[in-house]
Amino acid sequence: MRHSLCILAILVSAGAMAQTPRDFLTRFEKEAAAPAVAERGGRFFDATHGNDWSCSTCHTTRPTQPGRHAKTDKTIAPLAPAANAERFTSPAKVDKWFRRNCNDVVGRECSAQEKADLLAWLLTLK
Amino acid sequence: MKTWLALLLIALALPAWADRFSVPKHAAFDEECASCHLAYPPQLLDAVSWRALMENLPRHFGVDASLDDNRRLAITDFLTRHAGRGGSTTSSGKPLLRITETPWFRREHDEIAAPTWQRTAIKSPANCAACHTQAASGDFRERNIHIPKRGTP
């Protein structure tokens, strides 16, 4: 009995930690209190927002492909979950990169709606 | 006396010979720093410079590289423990933040003409691996240098 309780506890905590891209989409849509619009996310990704860079400057306009850091030229693994199973699985990483990259590209934090749209668009890429 | 003098000269020349660095493994450093650029050997800046650089990550050479405090402090500790001696400052007395501005770097690259740095495959002096093919493992030896020609992507 104690054993099965332990196993249950492990399963529950593992389930709480591991996240899928869909979990993030649900979270952002909930925070935005509106459904995501993938097409709007695609436009957001390719556009500049007052600064020199767009998302696609480093991630390319087809983020199923590897990108290149605009400053250092270092290869960036594909951003689209279909091409890179590690993307959008860690809350700490997702929050960190949105914080940094939105600041560089948009000059502020991205809104939950922008994140939802963007991720919905990334999930359409195969 | 002559031997001493010779030894002294060798000792003075030593830093100029350093072309292989042991790049110690550090999970947070590898993940956070080397996701955007080469894991620059910590020996290439002194502790004062590393501290100053790590204090200003939200404005890291024009890019937001901000970290949570735990990771920032762990990486600062790692960098300062393995830091070089350096001691160089800018003309206004501030710590040098760019490895490419240290006297060591300038001396080692004094034969590289300005336009060479701008070649498409090189882009910037910070892109060590463009020419130092084994830079990621801390190996900057002459034999492993391959300077991309003009026009190569």
Short mmCIF file of N, CA, C and O in Angstrom, two decimals, chain B residues 17-109:
data_model
loop_
_atom_site.label_atom_id
_atom_site.label_comp_id
_atom_site.label_asym_id
_atom_site.label_seq_id
_atom_site.Cartn_x
_atom_site.Cartn_y
_atom_site.Cartn_z
N TRP B 17 52.01 32.35 -25.35
CA TRP B 17 52.01 31.00 -25.89
C TRP B 17 50.71 30.26 -25.65
O TRP B 17 50.47 29.22 -26.22
N ALA B 18 49.92 30.78 -24.74
CA ALA B 18 48.73 30.04 -24.35
C ALA B 18 47.78 29.94 -25.53
O ALA B 18 47.15 30.91 -25.91
N ASP B 19 47.70 28.79 -26.14
CA ASP B 19 46.77 28.62 -27.24
C ASP B 19 45.87 27.41 -27.02
O ASP B 19 45.15 26.99 -27.88
N ARG B 20 45.97 26.83 -25.82
CA ARG B 20 45.06 25.75 -25.45
C ARG B 20 44.58 26.03 -24.04
O ARG B 20 45.36 26.28 -23.14
N PHE B 21 43.27 26.02 -23.88
CA PHE B 21 42.71 26.29 -22.56
C PHE B 21 41.87 25.09 -22.15
O PHE B 21 41.14 24.55 -22.97
N SER B 22 42.02 24.71 -20.89
CA SER B 22 41.09 23.67 -20.45
C SER B 22 39.78 24.39 -20.14
O SER B 22 39.75 25.33 -19.36
N VAL B 23 38.74 24.00 -20.85
CA VAL B 23 37.44 24.62 -20.61
C VAL B 23 36.70 23.73 -19.63
O VAL B 23 36.18 22.68 -19.99
N PRO B 24 36.69 24.13 -18.34
CA PRO B 24 36.07 23.26 -17.33
C PRO B 24 34.59 23.09 -17.61
O PRO B 24 33.94 24.02 -18.09
N LYS B 25 34.08 21.91 -17.31
CA LYS B 25 32.65 21.64 -17.54
C LYS B 25 31.83 22.28 -16.43
O LYS B 25 32.18 22.19 -15.26
N HIS B 26 30.79 22.95 -16.81
CA HIS B 26 29.89 23.54 -15.82
C HIS B 26 28.52 23.62 -16.48
O HIS B 26 28.33 24.37 -17.45
N ALA B 27 27.58 22.83 -15.97
CA ALA B 27 26.30 22.65 -16.66
C ALA B 27 25.60 23.99 -16.93
O ALA B 27 25.16 24.24 -18.06
N ALA B 28 25.52 24.86 -15.91
CA ALA B 28 24.77 26.11 -16.10
C ALA B 28 25.49 27.02 -17.10
O ALA B 28 24.85 27.66 -17.94
N PHE B 29 26.81 27.08 -17.01
CA PHE B 29 27.59 27.89 -17.96
C PHE B 29 27.36 27.40 -19.38
O PHE B 29 27.10 28.18 -20.30
N ASP B 30 27.44 26.08 -19.56
CA ASP B 30 27.25 25.51 -20.90
C ASP B 30 25.86 25.82 -21.44
O ASP B 30 25.70 26.22 -22.58
N GLU B 31 24.87 25.65 -20.57
CA GLU B 31 23.50 25.83 -21.05
C GLU B 31 23.19 27.30 -21.30
O GLU B 31 22.64 27.66 -22.34
N GLU B 32 23.55 28.15 -20.36
CA GLU B 32 23.12 29.54 -20.46
C GLU B 32 23.99 30.37 -21.40
O GLU B 32 23.49 31.17 -22.17
N CYS B 33 25.30 30.21 -21.33
CA CYS B 33 26.18 31.07 -22.13
C CYS B 33 26.40 30.49 -23.52
O CYS B 33 26.33 31.19 -24.52
N ALA B 34 26.62 29.17 -23.55
CA ALA B 34 26.99 28.56 -24.82
C ALA B 34 25.79 28.28 -25.72
O ALA B 34 25.94 27.76 -26.81
N SER B 35 24.57 28.66 -25.27
CA SER B 35 23.45 28.50 -26.20
C SER B 35 23.46 29.62 -27.24
O SER B 35 22.90 29.47 -28.31
N CYS B 36 24.09 30.74 -26.93
CA CYS B 36 24.14 31.84 -27.90
C CYS B 36 25.52 32.02 -28.53
O CYS B 36 25.63 32.54 -29.64
N HIS B 37 26.56 31.69 -27.79
CA HIS B 37 27.90 31.87 -28.36
C HIS B 37 28.84 30.79 -27.83
O HIS B 37 28.46 30.02 -26.94
N LEU B 38 30.03 30.77 -28.36
CA LEU B 38 31.02 29.82 -27.91
C LEU B 38 31.19 29.92 -26.39
O LEU B 38 31.07 31.00 -25.83
N ALA B 39 31.46 28.81 -25.74
CA ALA B 39 31.77 28.85 -24.31
C ALA B 39 33.18 29.40 -24.19
O ALA B 39 34.15 28.66 -24.13
N TYR B 40 33.27 30.73 -24.19
CA TYR B 40 34.60 31.37 -24.13
C TYR B 40 35.34 30.88 -22.88
O TYR B 40 34.77 30.90 -21.78
N PRO B 41 36.60 30.48 -23.03
CA PRO B 41 37.33 30.02 -21.85
C PRO B 41 37.37 31.11 -20.77
O PRO B 41 37.71 32.26 -21.06
N PRO B 42 37.00 30.77 -19.53
CA PRO B 42 36.96 31.76 -18.45
C PRO B 42 38.31 32.44 -18.23
O PRO B 42 38.36 33.57 -17.73
N GLN B 43 39.37 31.77 -18.64
CA GLN B 43 40.72 32.31 -18.45
C GLN B 43 40.94 33.61 -19.25
O GLN B 43 41.91 34.32 -19.01
N LEU B 44 40.07 33.90 -20.22
CA LEU B 44 40.33 35.01 -21.14
C LEU B 44 39.94 36.38 -20.59
O LEU B 44 40.23 37.40 -21.21
N LEU B 45 39.27 36.41 -19.44
CA LEU B 45 39.03 37.70 -18.77
C LEU B 45 39.41 37.54 -17.30
O LEU B 45 39.44 36.42 -16.78
N ASP B 46 39.66 38.65 -16.63
CA ASP B 46 39.96 38.52 -15.20
C ASP B 46 38.66 38.58 -14.38
O ASP B 46 37.59 38.86 -14.92
N ALA B 47 38.80 38.30 -13.09
CA ALA B 47 37.62 38.17 -12.23
C ALA B 47 36.80 39.47 -12.16
O ALA B 47 35.57 39.44 -12.13
N VAL B 48 37.50 40.61 -12.14
CA VAL B 48 36.80 41.89 -12.06
C VAL B 48 35.92 42.08 -13.30
O VAL B 48 34.76 42.50 -13.23
N SER B 49 36.47 41.72 -14.45
CA SER B 49 35.72 41.85 -15.70
C SER B 49 34.52 40.90 -15.71
O SER B 49 33.41 41.30 -16.08
N TRP B 50 34.73 39.65 -15.32
CA TRP B 50 33.60 38.70 -15.31
C TRP B 50 32.50 39.19 -14.40
O TRP B 50 31.32 39.09 -14.74
N ARG B 51 32.88 39.72 -13.22
CA ARG B 51 31.85 40.19 -12.29
C ARG B 51 31.05 41.33 -12.91
O ARG B 51 29.83 41.35 -12.86
N ALA B 52 31.77 42.27 -13.52
CA ALA B 52 31.10 43.42 -14.13
C ALA B 52 30.16 42.95 -15.25
O ALA B 52 29.03 43.42 -15.37
N LEU B 53 30.62 42.00 -16.04
CA LEU B 53 29.81 41.50 -17.14
C LEU B 53 28.56 40.80 -16.64
O LEU B 53 27.46 41.00 -17.15
N MET B 54 28.72 40.00 -15.59
CA MET B 54 27.60 39.22 -15.07
C MET B 54 26.58 40.09 -14.33
O MET B 54 25.45 39.67 -14.10
N GLU B 55 27.01 41.30 -13.94
CA GLU B 55 26.10 42.24 -13.28
C GLU B 55 25.15 42.90 -14.27
O GLU B 55 24.18 43.54 -13.88
N ASN B 56 25.49 42.81 -15.54
CA ASN B 56 24.75 43.59 -16.53
C ASN B 56 24.14 42.72 -17.63
O ASN B 56 24.05 43.13 -18.79
N LEU B 57 23.73 41.50 -17.30
CA LEU B 57 23.21 40.58 -18.32
C LEU B 57 21.97 41.07 -19.07
O LEU B 57 21.81 40.76 -20.24
N PRO B 58 21.08 41.84 -18.45
CA PRO B 58 19.93 42.32 -19.23
C PRO B 58 20.35 43.22 -20.40
O PRO B 58 19.60 43.39 -21.35
N ARG B 59 21.55 43.78 -20.33
CA ARG B 59 22.07 44.57 -21.46
C ARG B 59 23.44 44.00 -21.87
O ARG B 59 24.47 44.64 -21.72
N HIS B 60 23.42 42.79 -22.39
CA HIS B 60 24.63 42.04 -22.69
C HIS B 60 25.02 42.27 -24.15
O HIS B 60 24.57 41.57 -25.04
N PHE B 61 25.84 43.28 -24.38
CA PHE B 61 26.27 43.63 -25.75
C PHE B 61 25.07 43.78 -26.68
O PHE B 61 25.04 43.27 -27.80
N GLY B 62 24.06 44.47 -26.18
CA GLY B 62 22.89 44.77 -27.02
C GLY B 62 21.82 43.69 -27.01
O GLY B 62 20.84 43.79 -27.74
N VAL B 63 22.00 42.65 -26.21
CA VAL B 63 21.02 41.56 -26.16
C VAL B 63 20.62 41.30 -24.71
O VAL B 63 21.44 41.41 -23.81
N ASP B 64 19.34 41.00 -24.50
CA ASP B 64 18.88 40.64 -23.16
C ASP B 64 19.28 39.19 -22.86
O ASP B 64 18.76 38.27 -23.46
N ALA B 65 20.24 39.02 -21.95
CA ALA B 65 20.69 37.68 -21.56
C ALA B 65 20.41 37.46 -20.08
O ALA B 65 21.13 36.73 -19.40
N SER B 66 19.34 38.09 -19.58
CA SER B 66 19.06 38.05 -18.15
C SER B 66 18.84 36.62 -17.64
O SER B 66 18.33 35.76 -18.36
N LEU B 67 19.26 36.40 -16.40
CA LEU B 67 19.15 35.09 -15.75
C LEU B 67 18.52 35.26 -14.38
O LEU B 67 18.58 36.35 -13.81
N ASP B 68 17.98 34.18 -13.83
CA ASP B 68 17.54 34.27 -12.43
C ASP B 68 18.78 34.34 -11.54
O ASP B 68 19.87 33.92 -11.94
N ASP B 69 18.60 34.88 -10.33
CA ASP B 69 19.75 35.17 -9.46
C ASP B 69 20.58 33.93 -9.13
O ASP B 69 21.80 33.98 -9.09
N ASN B 70 19.90 32.79 -8.89
CA ASN B 70 20.63 31.57 -8.53
C ASN B 70 21.64 31.19 -9.60
O ASN B 70 22.80 30.92 -9.33
N ARG B 71 21.16 31.15 -10.82
CA ARG B 71 22.02 30.74 -11.93
C ARG B 71 23.10 31.79 -12.17
O ARG B 71 24.25 31.47 -12.44
N ARG B 72 22.71 33.06 -12.09
CA ARG B 72 23.67 34.12 -12.34
C ARG B 72 24.83 34.04 -11.35
O ARG B 72 26.00 34.11 -11.73
N LEU B 73 24.50 33.83 -10.08
CA LEU B 73 25.54 33.77 -9.05
C LEU B 73 26.40 32.51 -9.21
O LEU B 73 27.63 32.56 -9.04
N ALA B 74 25.77 31.38 -9.57
CA ALA B 74 26.53 30.14 -9.76
C ALA B 74 27.52 30.29 -10.91
O ALA B 74 28.69 29.87 -10.82
N ILE B 75 27.08 30.92 -11.99
CA ILE B 75 27.96 31.09 -13.15
C ILE B 75 29.06 32.11 -12.84
O ILE B 75 30.22 31.94 -13.22
N THR B 76 28.70 33.19 -12.12
CA THR B 76 29.71 34.18 -11.74
C THR B 76 30.80 33.52 -10.91
O THR B 76 32.00 33.74 -11.13
N ASP B 77 30.38 32.67 -9.99
CA ASP B 77 31.34 31.98 -9.13
C ASP B 77 32.27 31.09 -9.97
O ASP B 77 33.49 31.10 -9.79
N PHE B 78 31.69 30.37 -10.90
CA PHE B 78 32.48 29.51 -11.79
C PHE B 78 33.49 30.33 -12.61
O PHE B 78 34.67 30.01 -12.69
N LEU B 79 33.01 31.42 -13.20
CA LEU B 79 33.88 32.23 -14.07
C LEU B 79 35.02 32.86 -13.27
O LEU B 79 36.17 32.88 -13.72
N THR B 80 34.71 33.37 -12.08
CA THR B 80 35.76 34.07 -11.32
C THR B 80 36.76 33.07 -10.75
O THR B 80 37.94 33.38 -10.60
N ARG B 81 36.30 31.85 -10.47
CA ARG B 81 37.24 30.83 -9.96
C ARG B 81 38.26 30.43 -11.03
O ARG B 81 39.38 30.09 -10.72
N HIS B 82 37.86 30.47 -12.28
CA HIS B 82 38.77 30.07 -13.36
C HIS B 82 39.30 31.25 -14.15
O HIS B 82 39.89 31.07 -15.21
N ALA B 83 39.06 32.45 -13.63
CA ALA B 83 39.41 33.66 -14.39
C ALA B 83 40.92 33.78 -14.60
O ALA B 83 41.72 33.20 -13.86
N GLY B 84 41.28 34.53 -15.63
CA GLY B 84 42.69 34.81 -15.88
C GLY B 84 43.15 35.97 -15.01
O GLY B 84 42.38 36.51 -14.22
N ARG B 85 44.40 36.37 -15.18
CA ARG B 85 44.91 37.45 -14.33
C ARG B 85 44.67 38.82 -14.93
O ARG B 85 44.26 39.71 -14.24
N GLY B 86 44.88 38.93 -16.22
CA GLY B 86 44.56 40.17 -16.94
C GLY B 86 44.84 41.46 -16.22
O GLY B 86 45.96 41.93 -16.16
N GLY B 87 43.81 42.05 -15.63
CA GLY B 87 43.97 43.30 -14.92
C GLY B 87 43.88 44.51 -15.83
O GLY B 87 44.11 45.63 -15.39
N SER B 88 43.52 44.31 -17.09
CA SER B 88 43.46 45.44 -18.00
C SER B 88 42.15 46.18 -17.85
O SER B 88 41.13 45.60 -17.52
N THR B 89 42.21 47.47 -18.08
CA THR B 89 41.00 48.29 -18.02
C THR B 89 40.88 49.11 -19.29
O THR B 89 41.83 49.21 -20.07
N THR B 90 39.71 49.70 -19.50
CA THR B 90 39.53 50.60 -20.63
C THR B 90 40.29 51.90 -20.34
O THR B 90 40.75 52.11 -19.22
N SER B 91 40.35 52.75 -21.34
CA SER B 91 41.09 54.00 -21.15
C SER B 91 40.48 54.84 -20.04
O SER B 91 41.15 55.64 -19.41
N SER B 92 39.17 54.63 -19.78
CA SER B 92 38.55 55.41 -18.70
C SER B 92 38.59 54.66 -17.37
O SER B 92 37.93 55.06 -16.40
N GLY B 93 39.36 53.55 -17.33
CA GLY B 93 39.57 52.87 -16.06
C GLY B 93 38.52 51.83 -15.69
O GLY B 93 38.52 51.28 -14.60
N LYS B 94 37.59 51.56 -16.61
CA LYS B 94 36.55 50.56 -16.33
C LYS B 94 37.07 49.16 -16.70
O LYS B 94 37.96 49.03 -17.54
N PRO B 95 36.51 48.10 -16.08
CA PRO B 95 36.95 46.75 -16.45
C PRO B 95 36.62 46.44 -17.92
O PRO B 95 35.57 46.86 -18.40
N LEU B 96 37.52 45.75 -18.60
CA LEU B 96 37.25 45.35 -19.98
C LEU B 96 36.16 44.29 -19.98
O LEU B 96 36.19 43.37 -19.18
N LEU B 97 35.19 44.43 -20.87
CA LEU B 97 34.12 43.44 -20.93
C LEU B 97 34.22 42.55 -22.16
O LEU B 97 33.65 41.47 -22.21
N ARG B 98 34.93 43.02 -23.15
CA ARG B 98 35.07 42.24 -24.38
C ARG B 98 36.44 41.58 -24.41
O ARG B 98 37.46 42.27 -24.34
N ILE B 99 36.43 40.26 -24.59
CA ILE B 99 37.69 39.53 -24.72
C ILE B 99 38.49 40.10 -25.89
O ILE B 99 39.71 40.20 -25.84
N THR B 100 37.76 40.51 -26.94
CA THR B 100 38.42 41.01 -28.15
C THR B 100 39.13 42.34 -27.92
O THR B 100 39.84 42.82 -28.80
N GLU B 101 38.90 42.97 -26.76
CA GLU B 101 39.59 44.24 -26.48
C GLU B 101 40.77 44.06 -25.54
O GLU B 101 41.45 45.04 -25.21
N THR B 102 41.03 42.85 -25.10
CA THR B 102 42.16 42.65 -24.20
C THR B 102 43.47 42.75 -24.99
O THR B 102 43.50 42.43 -26.18
N PRO B 103 44.52 43.22 -24.33
CA PRO B 103 45.82 43.33 -25.03
C PRO B 103 46.26 41.98 -25.60
O PRO B 103 46.82 41.93 -26.68
N TRP B 104 45.96 40.90 -24.90
CA TRP B 104 46.33 39.56 -25.38
C TRP B 104 45.67 39.27 -26.72
O TRP B 104 46.32 38.86 -27.68
N PHE B 105 44.35 39.53 -26.81
CA PHE B 105 43.63 39.24 -28.05
C PHE B 105 44.17 40.08 -29.20
O PHE B 105 44.42 39.60 -30.30
N ARG B 106 44.38 41.38 -28.90
CA ARG B 106 44.87 42.28 -29.96
C ARG B 106 46.23 41.84 -30.48
O ARG B 106 46.49 41.86 -31.68
N ARG B 107 47.10 41.45 -29.55
CA ARG B 107 48.43 41.01 -29.93
C ARG B 107 48.35 39.76 -30.81
O ARG B 107 48.99 39.68 -31.84
N GLU B 108 47.53 38.82 -30.39
CA GLU B 108 47.43 37.55 -31.12
C GLU B 108 46.84 37.72 -32.52
O GLU B 108 47.04 36.88 -33.38
N HIS B 109 46.04 38.79 -32.70
CA HIS B 109 45.35 38.95 -33.98
C HIS B 109 45.84 40.17 -34.75
O HIS B 109 45.14 40.64 -35.65
#
